[in-house]
Amino acid sequence: MAKKGTLQDFFTQPKATNITKALNKPAQKSQQKTSSTSKRSREELNRSDADLLDQLTNPPPVSQPDTPALGPRRKKLRTLLGDGEDKQTASYREVQSRFAWLESNHVRDRSGKQPTDPEYDARTVQVPSDVSKKLSESQKQYWSIKQNYRDVILFFKVGKFYELYEDDAQIGADALEWKMTITGVGHCRQVGCPESGIDEAVQRLTRMGYKVGRIEQVETAKEAKESRGPKATIRRELTRIHTPATNTGSIGVDAVHLMALHEHEELDTAASSTQLNRVQYGFAFLDAAAGRFYVGSATDDASRANLGALLTQIAPRELLTARGSMTKTTDRLLTSPPVPLQLSSVQPGSEFPDPSDIALATDKQALFGTLQLSDEMAHSDPAGLAALAALQQHLKRMLASQELASTAQLVVPYEVYTGALRLDGPTLHNLELLEGGEGGPDGSLLSQLDTCCSPGGQRLLRRWICRPLLSKTEINKRLDAVGELSARPGLVQPLCAMLRVMPDMERALGRLRNNAAPPALGLPDWAIQAAQKRRLSALATGVVAIEEAGQALSSVRQGGDDLQGGPPESALLRAAAAAGLSADSAEMQMVKTIRESLEWPSTSTINKKGKGAKATAGPMPTLLDEVVRSRMLQENQEEDSPAAYLAAEVEATDSLIADFNAHANAYEAMEAALSSIDVLVAFATFSQTAAGPTCRPDIIDAGEDTGGKAVLDLRGVWHPCVNPAVGRSVVPNNLQLGKRDGSGPRALLLTGANMAGKSTISRATCIAVILAQVGCSVPAAACCLTLADRIFTRLGASDRIMTGESTFLVECAETASILQHATPDSLVVLDELGRGTSTFDGYAIAHAVLKHLSSQQDCRQLFATHYHPLTAEFANNPCVALGHMAAVVTQPSAGSQQQAASLIFLYQLRSGACPCSYGLQVAQLAGIPKSISESARRAGAVLENRLQGAFGKQGDRKVSKQGINAIATLARAMQDWQRSSCSSGPVLEAWKQALAIE
């Protein structure tokens, strides 16, 4: 999803509009007063230019005959100014004319295709041959690169300055507020900055979502003249392109991912209607900062719920797809994805291989260059490997493969759901697990739990929430550890103190993988020296991270500050502490050797980059001179020149980084142990500081004792993300879906007033199950459950207006996925199903879905509705229990100025059905005028009287014989409608008969 103001947006704008914008933008500032009257300020000049351009494009009407003629001096002035145009306006107009081939109605890609062509590649641009012939040598340098990278903002190095031209210049002027001029390469629109500000400019543009590259001078003017003559042009080359998805610098705590997706549609003519439009995905993504590739595959149905979950879990900054390869259903989802991302279409075949070609390849390793694939990965799904190959091709185009796709990077499998409780895309969104209702972290479950001390712990917590466990044994291990940490806080106090200030260990290991390859051949000395500084900084940070990690884990092994308690007792904490390496191990001895090879400044700030801290500039370690000299002796280098010394320094750094990365597995185990302890401490903190009671969940097996049935019994459950008002506490509730002996209904038909808390208790139930299976304390006084394999939610009202999908279509698609995939071990929450269509159709769908899930699937289910007749139909159903959220209606007292009844919400779950939804009272709370609400009350009374004969009088559970017959007819019609794909006509007819009963 392209962001507002991105390069893609800019390309779709007519160039004349952009030039006018360039003139008018400073014109707005010209209204400010200036202190000098002797000179016209630049703002005033630009305002004059804008006025002139407006006069040129909108000429005044022809003068009347009596208009006096211009005097000779004025005529001469207009002639000198070009008939009213000043020099700057004329320059803009001339530039617009010369670069008309960049306008949206004239532009072509490098192959000559127009934007209307399905094969049009917006990443490239064709420089017309007649234009190319007129270019100078430096202009040819720029446009020979720009024609392949129109989607990248390119800085062109000229002496001590970096310049942006034409469309890129417009972006620089808009985004960075730089001054626009007509100059530079080819006398065009140009902005720029000195070389001292280029790094900040690149970072700012990258954070805004742009891809940014630098065309560097790789030789001096003197070197150019000496090698190619006095008129030689300085040689320039495009270096590493920085993108939001491959950024490894200041990117914050959250992981940054570049993802590629391949889709293959399953064609099964015998499939049922619910199985049509099924697809298989192969995907791969890169965590550039961690130096790790992930590869996996998944299947999905028409709802694309699994794709939504995948994108939510990974949250890629950029998604690569083969041009024209996505189905229409998937295209609609990607038009409005669950997370902000930039969608990039690449060329099928050359940039995104077909999985069939991957499958037929005899040497798969050759397809991936320096990336090392294990035997397991080489024989994984070809669609996933095709996506991995697409990532590598993209990195090559971004000139980042040497850094991010070397032999040091890891390629590991990624399982979306294997071994985990399935939470699809709508469920992750509806339960606000990762983001609150406003789109940020506030109000989410993640923000409630996140008291982690380290960035690695924060990222692991997010992954754990997305993937709760399915193993009772593993869950209890986490719960044992949380219990011990709650009882012995001193056990990890030294560790937490170290985590707050030590380097981000996962990122430190990733930086060393990314810097394993030496600088590219042919770079000038200054570029090699800059690369060396980065590599030595990464090496030093890795050394500090490993040393401090070893100390932190050692403190846990020794019992921390809890000396009387001794070492940890829980299995998970013991295993994590054991991951720490002893000082005499080969891995720690290697770290010691590397430390002794570096010269450490006394004011180094490497170890001050913990959670929330900013990396501050300071002197960094360098290689000891004797280490470099020793390398020169080993290579028999007798020449003692700066170039030879630099080459030896590079080789010595290569050797040290290789030695470090040789033990990366052991160091990664330490990082995983630290992050796990950090998250477990956060769980313990939640149990002690929560706003209500918490408990350890009692997880039981769905075996003989329960009759193989699922159980969920919550006592005093509350929602951890709902903040009670000042002076009030949370309102706990009891909820039971199935009993321990296997009896009792597992479906709850929930009614109640609007705003009474139906959605809140439904969400609280789901969150209690998720926290239990994550291994955290549950926000309840008591919790007993069998493990859930999936959680499905159909909550709230939302449409996809950009893709033409109505609210009702969206809720039906989500419901269809639930009906297809729900099992007896699932937990299903359906809130107000059927409200997006007519009352009759909506009621019929709600009835059929509730009956199917309760009788056929027999899964745990909360079904919230305002269709109150459903309570009468399911009142005697042994599979369904009735419950309602209590509220009190107070009538106005005699003589009171209050004319309408008021509603008091109790937020308490009680058995039985609610008599009505009290919609009129809620409408009054919302500010509906009294006259409107009174008119609605009278109309509702008439309708209620007509319906009483069919469903019994208000407050009376007995139904008349005539009403019973009408209900039976209606039920049979809905059953027939449910079994077949016929229309809802018979259902509507039965409804009419029921309504006709007086």
PDB file of N, CA and C in Angstrom, residues 692-725:
ATOM      1  N   GLY A 692      -6.833  -6.510  38.078  1.00  0.00           N
ATOM      2  CA  GLY A 692      -7.782  -7.437  38.681  1.00  0.00           C
ATOM      3  C   GLY A 692      -7.087  -8.721  39.066  1.00  0.00           C
ATOM      4  N   PRO A 693      -7.856  -9.715  39.542  1.00  0.00           N
ATOM      5  CA  PRO A 693      -7.256 -10.986  39.955  1.00  0.00           C
ATOM      6  C   PRO A 693      -6.705 -11.767  38.765  1.00  0.00           C
ATOM      7  N   THR A 694      -5.619 -12.487  38.981  1.00  0.00           N
ATOM      8  CA  THR A 694      -5.050 -13.375  37.971  1.00  0.00           C
ATOM      9  C   THR A 694      -4.825 -14.745  38.595  1.00  0.00           C
ATOM     10  N   CYS A 695      -4.733 -15.752  37.758  1.00  0.00           N
ATOM     11  CA  CYS A 695      -4.550 -17.111  38.256  1.00  0.00           C
ATOM     12  C   CYS A 695      -3.762 -17.930  37.254  1.00  0.00           C
ATOM     13  N   ARG A 696      -3.231 -19.031  37.724  1.00  0.00           N
ATOM     14  CA  ARG A 696      -2.595 -19.999  36.828  1.00  0.00           C
ATOM     15  C   ARG A 696      -3.683 -20.874  36.222  1.00  0.00           C
ATOM     16  N   PRO A 697      -3.742 -20.990  34.903  1.00  0.00           N
ATOM     17  CA  PRO A 697      -4.789 -21.808  34.287  1.00  0.00           C
ATOM     18  C   PRO A 697      -4.575 -23.296  34.548  1.00  0.00           C
ATOM     19  N   ASP A 698      -5.667 -23.993  34.730  1.00  0.00           N
ATOM     20  CA  ASP A 698      -5.650 -25.444  34.913  1.00  0.00           C
ATOM     21  C   ASP A 698      -5.999 -26.071  33.573  1.00  0.00           C
ATOM     22  N   ILE A 699      -4.982 -26.618  32.898  1.00  0.00           N
ATOM     23  CA  ILE A 699      -5.182 -27.182  31.560  1.00  0.00           C
ATOM     24  C   ILE A 699      -5.404 -28.677  31.695  1.00  0.00           C
ATOM     25  N   ILE A 700      -6.540 -29.159  31.203  1.00  0.00           N
ATOM     26  CA  ILE A 700      -6.887 -30.575  31.295  1.00  0.00           C
ATOM     27  C   ILE A 700      -6.978 -31.158  29.895  1.00  0.00           C
ATOM     28  N   ASP A 701      -6.840 -32.465  29.817  1.00  0.00           N
ATOM     29  CA  ASP A 701      -6.923 -33.165  28.538  1.00  0.00           C
ATOM     30  C   ASP A 701      -8.375 -33.480  28.212  1.00  0.00           C
ATOM     31  N   ALA A 702      -8.719 -33.359  26.950  1.00  0.00           N
ATOM     32  CA  ALA A 702     -10.060 -33.726  26.495  1.00  0.00           C
ATOM     33  C   ALA A 702     -10.098 -35.231  26.281  1.00  0.00           C
ATOM     34  N   GLY A 703     -10.083 -35.971  27.384  1.00  0.00           N
ATOM     35  CA  GLY A 703     -10.038 -37.430  27.323  1.00  0.00           C
ATOM     36  C   GLY A 703     -11.275 -38.071  27.895  1.00  0.00           C
ATOM     37  N   GLU A 704     -11.059 -39.176  28.606  1.00  0.00           N
ATOM     38  CA  GLU A 704     -12.191 -39.932  29.139  1.00  0.00           C
ATOM     39  C   GLU A 704     -12.958 -39.139  30.188  1.00  0.00           C
ATOM     40  N   ASP A 705     -12.218 -38.351  31.004  1.00  0.00           N
ATOM     41  CA  ASP A 705     -12.896 -37.621  32.075  1.00  0.00           C
ATOM     42  C   ASP A 705     -13.898 -36.608  31.531  1.00  0.00           C
ATOM     43  N   THR A 706     -13.610 -36.039  30.373  1.00  0.00           N
ATOM     44  CA  THR A 706     -14.515 -35.046  29.793  1.00  0.00           C
ATOM     45  C   THR A 706     -15.365 -35.632  28.670  1.00  0.00           C
ATOM     46  N   GLY A 707     -15.287 -36.949  28.485  1.00  0.00           N
ATOM     47  CA  GLY A 707     -16.039 -37.555  27.409  1.00  0.00           C
ATOM     48  C   GLY A 707     -15.556 -37.131  26.043  1.00  0.00           C
ATOM     49  N   GLY A 708     -14.288 -36.694  25.961  1.00  0.00           N
ATOM     50  CA  GLY A 708     -13.744 -36.220  24.692  1.00  0.00           C
ATOM     51  C   GLY A 708     -14.252 -34.860  24.282  1.00  0.00           C
ATOM     52  N   LYS A 709     -14.949 -34.186  25.180  1.00  0.00           N
ATOM     53  CA  LYS A 709     -15.545 -32.894  24.860  1.00  0.00           C
ATOM     54  C   LYS A 709     -14.651 -31.752  25.339  1.00  0.00           C
ATOM     55  N   ALA A 710     -14.792 -30.607  24.688  1.00  0.00           N
ATOM     56  CA  ALA A 710     -14.034 -29.424  25.055  1.00  0.00           C
ATOM     57  C   ALA A 710     -14.661 -28.745  26.267  1.00  0.00           C
ATOM     58  N   VAL A 711     -13.818 -28.093  27.063  1.00  0.00           N
ATOM     59  CA  VAL A 711     -14.263 -27.444  28.296  1.00  0.00           C
ATOM     60  C   VAL A 711     -13.626 -26.062  28.391  1.00  0.00           C
ATOM     61  N   LEU A 712     -14.404 -25.093  28.867  1.00  0.00           N
ATOM     62  CA  LEU A 712     -13.874 -23.778  29.214  1.00  0.00           C
ATOM     63  C   LEU A 712     -14.682 -23.253  30.390  1.00  0.00           C
ATOM     64  N   ASP A 713     -14.054 -23.172  31.549  1.00  0.00           N
ATOM     65  CA  ASP A 713     -14.721 -22.734  32.771  1.00  0.00           C
ATOM     66  C   ASP A 713     -13.917 -21.571  33.366  1.00  0.00           C
ATOM     67  N   LEU A 714     -14.475 -20.371  33.293  1.00  0.00           N
ATOM     68  CA  LEU A 714     -13.814 -19.166  33.783  1.00  0.00           C
ATOM     69  C   LEU A 714     -14.608 -18.583  34.946  1.00  0.00           C
ATOM     70  N   ARG A 715     -13.918 -18.306  36.038  1.00  0.00           N
ATOM     71  CA  ARG A 715     -14.543 -17.704  37.212  1.00  0.00           C
ATOM     72  C   ARG A 715     -13.895 -16.335  37.453  1.00  0.00           C
ATOM     73  N   GLY A 716     -14.717 -15.317  37.451  1.00  0.00           N
ATOM     74  CA  GLY A 716     -14.191 -13.977  37.684  1.00  0.00           C
ATOM     75  C   GLY A 716     -13.318 -13.467  36.565  1.00  0.00           C
ATOM     76  N   VAL A 717     -13.655 -13.773  35.317  1.00  0.00           N
ATOM     77  CA  VAL A 717     -12.843 -13.334  34.185  1.00  0.00           C
ATOM     78  C   VAL A 717     -13.092 -11.857  33.899  1.00  0.00           C
ATOM     79  N   TRP A 718     -12.057 -11.156  33.468  1.00  0.00           N
ATOM     80  CA  TRP A 718     -12.163  -9.737  33.119  1.00  0.00           C
ATOM     81  C   TRP A 718     -11.218  -9.434  31.973  1.00  0.00           C
ATOM     82  N   HIS A 719     -11.441  -8.319  31.309  1.00  0.00           N
ATOM     83  CA  HIS A 719     -10.636  -7.954  30.141  1.00  0.00           C
ATOM     84  C   HIS A 719      -9.435  -7.131  30.599  1.00  0.00           C
ATOM     85  N   PRO A 720      -8.213  -7.587  30.332  1.00  0.00           N
ATOM     86  CA  PRO A 720      -7.033  -6.874  30.849  1.00  0.00           C
ATOM     87  C   PRO A 720      -6.772  -5.529  30.192  1.00  0.00           C
ATOM     88  N   CYS A 721      -7.373  -5.268  29.035  1.00  0.00           N
ATOM     89  CA  CYS A 721      -7.105  -4.009  28.335  1.00  0.00           C
ATOM     90  C   CYS A 721      -8.170  -2.952  28.587  1.00  0.00           C
ATOM     91  N   VAL A 722      -9.194  -3.291  29.361  1.00  0.00           N
ATOM     92  CA  VAL A 722     -10.232  -2.321  29.691  1.00  0.00           C
ATOM     93  C   VAL A 722      -9.855  -1.629  30.987  1.00  0.00           C
ATOM     94  N   ASN A 723      -9.617  -0.340  30.918  1.00  0.00           N
ATOM     95  CA  ASN A 723      -9.231   0.417  32.104  1.00  0.00           C
ATOM     96  C   ASN A 723     -10.472   0.935  32.810  1.00  0.00           C
ATOM     97  N   PRO A 724     -10.719   0.495  34.034  1.00  0.00           N
ATOM     98  CA  PRO A 724     -11.896   0.985  34.757  1.00  0.00           C
ATOM     99  C   PRO A 724     -11.759   2.463  35.090  1.00  0.00           C
ATOM    100  N   ALA A 725     -12.892   3.107  35.288  1.00  0.00           N
ATOM    101  CA  ALA A 725     -12.886   4.522  35.628  1.00  0.00           C
ATOM    102  C   ALA A 725     -12.214   4.726  36.982  1.00  0.00           C
TER     103      ALA A 725
END
